[in-house]
Amino acid sequence: MSLQVQKVIHPEDLDKVFAIRKKVFVEEQNCPPELEWENEEVSTHFLATQNGQPCGACRWRKTELGYKLERFAVLKEFRGQGVGRALIAEALSDLPEDAHYIYLNSQLDAVSLYAKFGFASEGNQFEEAGIQHYKMVKKV
């Protein structure tokens, strides 16, 4: 199995990222499409492929608070194979050295995965796009 995660540079790779997110968030999790597509042009995107097949995506962007990791999506047939871990690791390693405040909003079933990378839940559970989340902050 050859799993690769690469920063998106070419428009056709961005199309693959959007196709994965549409399948996972809009079709599978019923997120409203208008909530799904925002801040694309100010984000740094990543595409995961397994043996050349697009299988996962994520992005990070700078916000007024710091650096936010978001839109982690892994196609159903590739889950449980380390794709999410590879995406998180690559996104974190790509952040600028001065990234002192790193955070994300985790769906409940992903909290333990982010915790492996040093993220800790902060505050109360909340709903985003009809799905329960926790805000998680990376302890540096």
PDB file of C-alpha atoms in Angstrom:
ATOM      1  CA  MET A   1       0.000   0.000   0.000  1.00  0.00           C
ATOM      2  CA  SER A   2       1.432   3.320  -1.002  1.00  0.00           C
ATOM      3  CA  LEU A   3      -0.160   6.166   0.962  1.00  0.00           C
ATOM      4  CA  GLN A   4       0.881   9.689   0.035  1.00  0.00           C
ATOM      5  CA  VAL A   5      -0.219  13.106   1.239  1.00  0.00           C
ATOM      6  CA  GLN A   6       0.718  16.119  -0.828  1.00  0.00           C
ATOM      7  CA  LYS A   7       0.080  19.828  -0.696  1.00  0.00           C
ATOM      8  CA  VAL A   8      -2.281  20.814  -3.500  1.00  0.00           C
ATOM      9  CA  ILE A   9      -0.654  22.987  -6.163  1.00  0.00           C
ATOM     10  CA  HIS A  10      -2.582  22.071  -9.327  1.00  0.00           C
ATOM     11  CA  PRO A  11      -6.257  22.974  -9.942  1.00  0.00           C
ATOM     12  CA  GLU A  12      -7.089  19.409 -10.971  1.00  0.00           C
ATOM     13  CA  ASP A  13      -5.905  18.170  -7.558  1.00  0.00           C
ATOM     14  CA  LEU A  14      -8.112  20.777  -5.894  1.00  0.00           C
ATOM     15  CA  ASP A  15     -11.033  19.321  -7.875  1.00  0.00           C
ATOM     16  CA  LYS A  16     -10.207  15.912  -6.340  1.00  0.00           C
ATOM     17  CA  VAL A  17     -10.148  17.478  -2.857  1.00  0.00           C
ATOM     18  CA  PHE A  18     -13.566  19.052  -3.438  1.00  0.00           C
ATOM     19  CA  ALA A  19     -14.962  15.766  -4.806  1.00  0.00           C
ATOM     20  CA  ILE A  20     -13.855  13.915  -1.639  1.00  0.00           C
ATOM     21  CA  ARG A  21     -15.325  16.593   0.627  1.00  0.00           C
ATOM     22  CA  LYS A  22     -18.594  16.625  -1.322  1.00  0.00           C
ATOM     23  CA  LYS A  23     -18.906  12.842  -0.958  1.00  0.00           C
ATOM     24  CA  VAL A  24     -18.080  12.789   2.780  1.00  0.00           C
ATOM     25  CA  PHE A  25     -19.634  15.994   4.085  1.00  0.00           C
ATOM     26  CA  VAL A  26     -22.478  16.858   1.719  1.00  0.00           C
ATOM     27  CA  GLU A  27     -23.659  13.390   0.634  1.00  0.00           C
ATOM     28  CA  GLU A  28     -22.742  11.174   3.580  1.00  0.00           C
ATOM     29  CA  GLN A  29     -23.116  13.612   6.507  1.00  0.00           C
ATOM     30  CA  ASN A  30     -25.771  15.857   4.930  1.00  0.00           C
ATOM     31  CA  CYS A  31     -23.864  19.103   5.532  1.00  0.00           C
ATOM     32  CA  PRO A  32     -25.398  22.054   3.711  1.00  0.00           C
ATOM     33  CA  PRO A  33     -23.223  22.673   0.612  1.00  0.00           C
ATOM     34  CA  GLU A  34     -23.170  26.429   1.251  1.00  0.00           C
ATOM     35  CA  LEU A  35     -21.484  25.784   4.622  1.00  0.00           C
ATOM     36  CA  GLU A  36     -19.014  23.379   3.094  1.00  0.00           C
ATOM     37  CA  TRP A  37     -17.499  25.723   0.502  1.00  0.00           C
ATOM     38  CA  GLU A  38     -15.958  28.733   2.205  1.00  0.00           C
ATOM     39  CA  ASN A  39     -12.497  30.239   2.656  1.00  0.00           C
ATOM     40  CA  GLU A  40     -11.105  27.989  -0.077  1.00  0.00           C
ATOM     41  CA  GLU A  41      -8.817  30.618  -1.591  1.00  0.00           C
ATOM     42  CA  VAL A  42      -7.176  31.475   1.749  1.00  0.00           C
ATOM     43  CA  SER A  43      -6.599  27.828   2.690  1.00  0.00           C
ATOM     44  CA  THR A  44      -3.687  25.462   2.095  1.00  0.00           C
ATOM     45  CA  HIS A  45      -5.144  22.159   0.863  1.00  0.00           C
ATOM     46  CA  PHE A  46      -3.824  18.595   1.051  1.00  0.00           C
ATOM     47  CA  LEU A  47      -4.770  15.498  -0.934  1.00  0.00           C
ATOM     48  CA  ALA A  48      -4.165  11.940   0.234  1.00  0.00           C
ATOM     49  CA  THR A  49      -3.838   9.164  -2.329  1.00  0.00           C
ATOM     50  CA  GLN A  50      -3.537   5.429  -1.851  1.00  0.00           C
ATOM     51  CA  ASN A  51      -1.887   3.679  -4.809  1.00  0.00           C
ATOM     52  CA  GLY A  52      -2.732   6.755  -6.877  1.00  0.00           C
ATOM     53  CA  GLN A  53      -6.415   6.774  -5.845  1.00  0.00           C
ATOM     54  CA  PRO A  54      -7.618   9.996  -4.175  1.00  0.00           C
ATOM     55  CA  CYS A  55      -8.824   8.919  -0.717  1.00  0.00           C
ATOM     56  CA  GLY A  56      -8.644  11.843   1.699  1.00  0.00           C
ATOM     57  CA  ALA A  57      -8.318  15.598   2.059  1.00  0.00           C
ATOM     58  CA  CYS A  58      -7.835  18.389   4.579  1.00  0.00           C
ATOM     59  CA  ARG A  59      -6.721  21.991   4.793  1.00  0.00           C
ATOM     60  CA  TRP A  60      -5.337  24.620   7.132  1.00  0.00           C
ATOM     61  CA  ARG A  61      -5.783  28.361   7.167  1.00  0.00           C
ATOM     62  CA  LYS A  62      -4.646  31.315   9.213  1.00  0.00           C
ATOM     63  CA  THR A  63      -7.415  32.924  11.251  1.00  0.00           C
ATOM     64  CA  GLU A  64      -7.513  35.847  13.667  1.00  0.00           C
ATOM     65  CA  LEU A  65      -6.900  33.310  16.473  1.00  0.00           C
ATOM     66  CA  GLY A  66      -4.024  31.383  14.931  1.00  0.00           C
ATOM     67  CA  TYR A  67      -3.951  28.375  12.601  1.00  0.00           C
ATOM     68  CA  LYS A  68      -7.025  26.238  12.077  1.00  0.00           C
ATOM     69  CA  LEU A  69      -6.936  22.693  10.694  1.00  0.00           C
ATOM     70  CA  GLU A  70     -10.188  21.724   9.039  1.00  0.00           C
ATOM     71  CA  ARG A  71     -12.197  19.751   6.505  1.00  0.00           C
ATOM     72  CA  PHE A  72     -10.570  16.389   7.286  1.00  0.00           C
ATOM     73  CA  ALA A  73     -12.350  13.899   5.045  1.00  0.00           C
ATOM     74  CA  VAL A  74     -11.532  10.263   4.264  1.00  0.00           C
ATOM     75  CA  LEU A  75     -13.617   8.257   1.811  1.00  0.00           C
ATOM     76  CA  LYS A  76     -15.537   5.449   3.513  1.00  0.00           C
ATOM     77  CA  GLU A  77     -13.681   2.616   1.797  1.00  0.00           C
ATOM     78  CA  PHE A  78     -10.318   3.966   2.981  1.00  0.00           C
ATOM     79  CA  ARG A  79     -11.168   4.558   6.645  1.00  0.00           C
ATOM     80  CA  GLY A  80      -9.206   2.765   9.350  1.00  0.00           C
ATOM     81  CA  GLN A  81      -6.097   2.591   7.158  1.00  0.00           C
ATOM     82  CA  GLY A  82      -4.114   5.497   8.596  1.00  0.00           C
ATOM     83  CA  VAL A  83      -5.219   8.106   6.044  1.00  0.00           C
ATOM     84  CA  GLY A  84      -6.500  10.511   8.716  1.00  0.00           C
ATOM     85  CA  ARG A  85      -3.270  10.200  10.719  1.00  0.00           C
ATOM     86  CA  ALA A  86      -1.190  10.869   7.607  1.00  0.00           C
ATOM     87  CA  LEU A  87      -3.283  13.957   6.764  1.00  0.00           C
ATOM     88  CA  ILE A  88      -2.969  15.399  10.272  1.00  0.00           C
ATOM     89  CA  ALA A  89       0.788  14.787  10.366  1.00  0.00           C
ATOM     90  CA  GLU A  90       1.327  16.430   6.972  1.00  0.00           C
ATOM     91  CA  ALA A  91      -0.873  19.449   7.732  1.00  0.00           C
ATOM     92  CA  LEU A  92       0.913  20.013  11.059  1.00  0.00           C
ATOM     93  CA  SER A  93       4.366  19.716   9.509  1.00  0.00           C
ATOM     94  CA  ASP A  94       3.410  22.274   6.854  1.00  0.00           C
ATOM     95  CA  LEU A  95       2.434  25.005   9.332  1.00  0.00           C
ATOM     96  CA  PRO A  96       4.804  27.964   9.690  1.00  0.00           C
ATOM     97  CA  GLU A  97       7.285  27.786  12.563  1.00  0.00           C
ATOM     98  CA  ASP A  98       5.569  30.712  14.286  1.00  0.00           C
ATOM     99  CA  ALA A  99       2.265  28.808  14.473  1.00  0.00           C
ATOM    100  CA  HIS A 100       1.852  29.172  18.231  1.00  0.00           C
ATOM    101  CA  TYR A 101      -1.918  28.635  18.412  1.00  0.00           C
ATOM    102  CA  ILE A 102      -3.202  25.615  16.458  1.00  0.00           C
ATOM    103  CA  TYR A 103      -6.808  24.498  16.775  1.00  0.00           C
ATOM    104  CA  LEU A 104      -9.619  22.585  15.075  1.00  0.00           C
ATOM    105  CA  ASN A 105     -13.242  21.597  15.523  1.00  0.00           C
ATOM    106  CA  SER A 106     -13.412  17.833  15.839  1.00  0.00           C
ATOM    107  CA  GLN A 107     -16.394  15.615  15.206  1.00  0.00           C
ATOM    108  CA  LEU A 108     -16.921  13.417  18.270  1.00  0.00           C
ATOM    109  CA  ASP A 109     -15.651  10.210  16.703  1.00  0.00           C
ATOM    110  CA  ALA A 110     -12.325  11.862  15.768  1.00  0.00           C
ATOM    111  CA  VAL A 111     -11.456  13.372  19.171  1.00  0.00           C
ATOM    112  CA  SER A 112      -9.220  10.444  20.169  1.00  0.00           C
ATOM    113  CA  LEU A 113      -7.350  10.617  16.852  1.00  0.00           C
ATOM    114  CA  TYR A 114      -6.509  14.314  17.261  1.00  0.00           C
ATOM    115  CA  ALA A 115      -5.556  13.686  20.899  1.00  0.00           C
ATOM    116  CA  LYS A 116      -2.734  11.417  19.638  1.00  0.00           C
ATOM    117  CA  PHE A 117      -1.254  14.541  18.021  1.00  0.00           C
ATOM    118  CA  GLY A 118      -1.370  16.599  21.214  1.00  0.00           C
ATOM    119  CA  PHE A 119      -4.763  18.232  20.782  1.00  0.00           C
ATOM    120  CA  ALA A 120      -6.970  18.640  23.862  1.00  0.00           C
ATOM    121  CA  SER A 121     -10.694  19.403  24.005  1.00  0.00           C
ATOM    122  CA  GLU A 122     -11.616  22.855  25.209  1.00  0.00           C
ATOM    123  CA  GLY A 123     -15.068  24.040  26.248  1.00  0.00           C
ATOM    124  CA  ASN A 124     -18.428  22.412  25.695  1.00  0.00           C
ATOM    125  CA  GLN A 125     -19.671  20.220  22.909  1.00  0.00           C
ATOM    126  CA  PHE A 126     -21.362  22.229  20.139  1.00  0.00           C
ATOM    127  CA  GLU A 127     -23.191  21.691  16.889  1.00  0.00           C
ATOM    128  CA  GLU A 128     -21.772  22.666  13.504  1.00  0.00           C
ATOM    129  CA  ALA A 129     -23.617  21.838  10.280  1.00  0.00           C
ATOM    130  CA  GLY A 130     -25.911  19.528  12.262  1.00  0.00           C
ATOM    131  CA  ILE A 131     -23.005  17.475  13.700  1.00  0.00           C
ATOM    132  CA  GLN A 132     -21.677  17.495  17.270  1.00  0.00           C
ATOM    133  CA  HIS A 133     -18.110  18.799  17.698  1.00  0.00           C
ATOM    134  CA  TYR A 134     -15.517  19.767  20.280  1.00  0.00           C
ATOM    135  CA  LYS A 135     -13.058  22.575  19.826  1.00  0.00           C
ATOM    136  CA  MET A 136      -9.555  21.129  20.279  1.00  0.00           C
ATOM    137  CA  VAL A 137      -6.343  23.045  20.799  1.00  0.00           C
ATOM    138  CA  LYS A 138      -2.827  21.710  20.278  1.00  0.00           C
ATOM    139  CA  LYS A 139      -0.679  21.971  23.352  1.00  0.00           C
ATOM    140  CA  VAL A 140       2.781  23.216  22.349  1.00  0.00           C
TER     141      VAL A 140
END
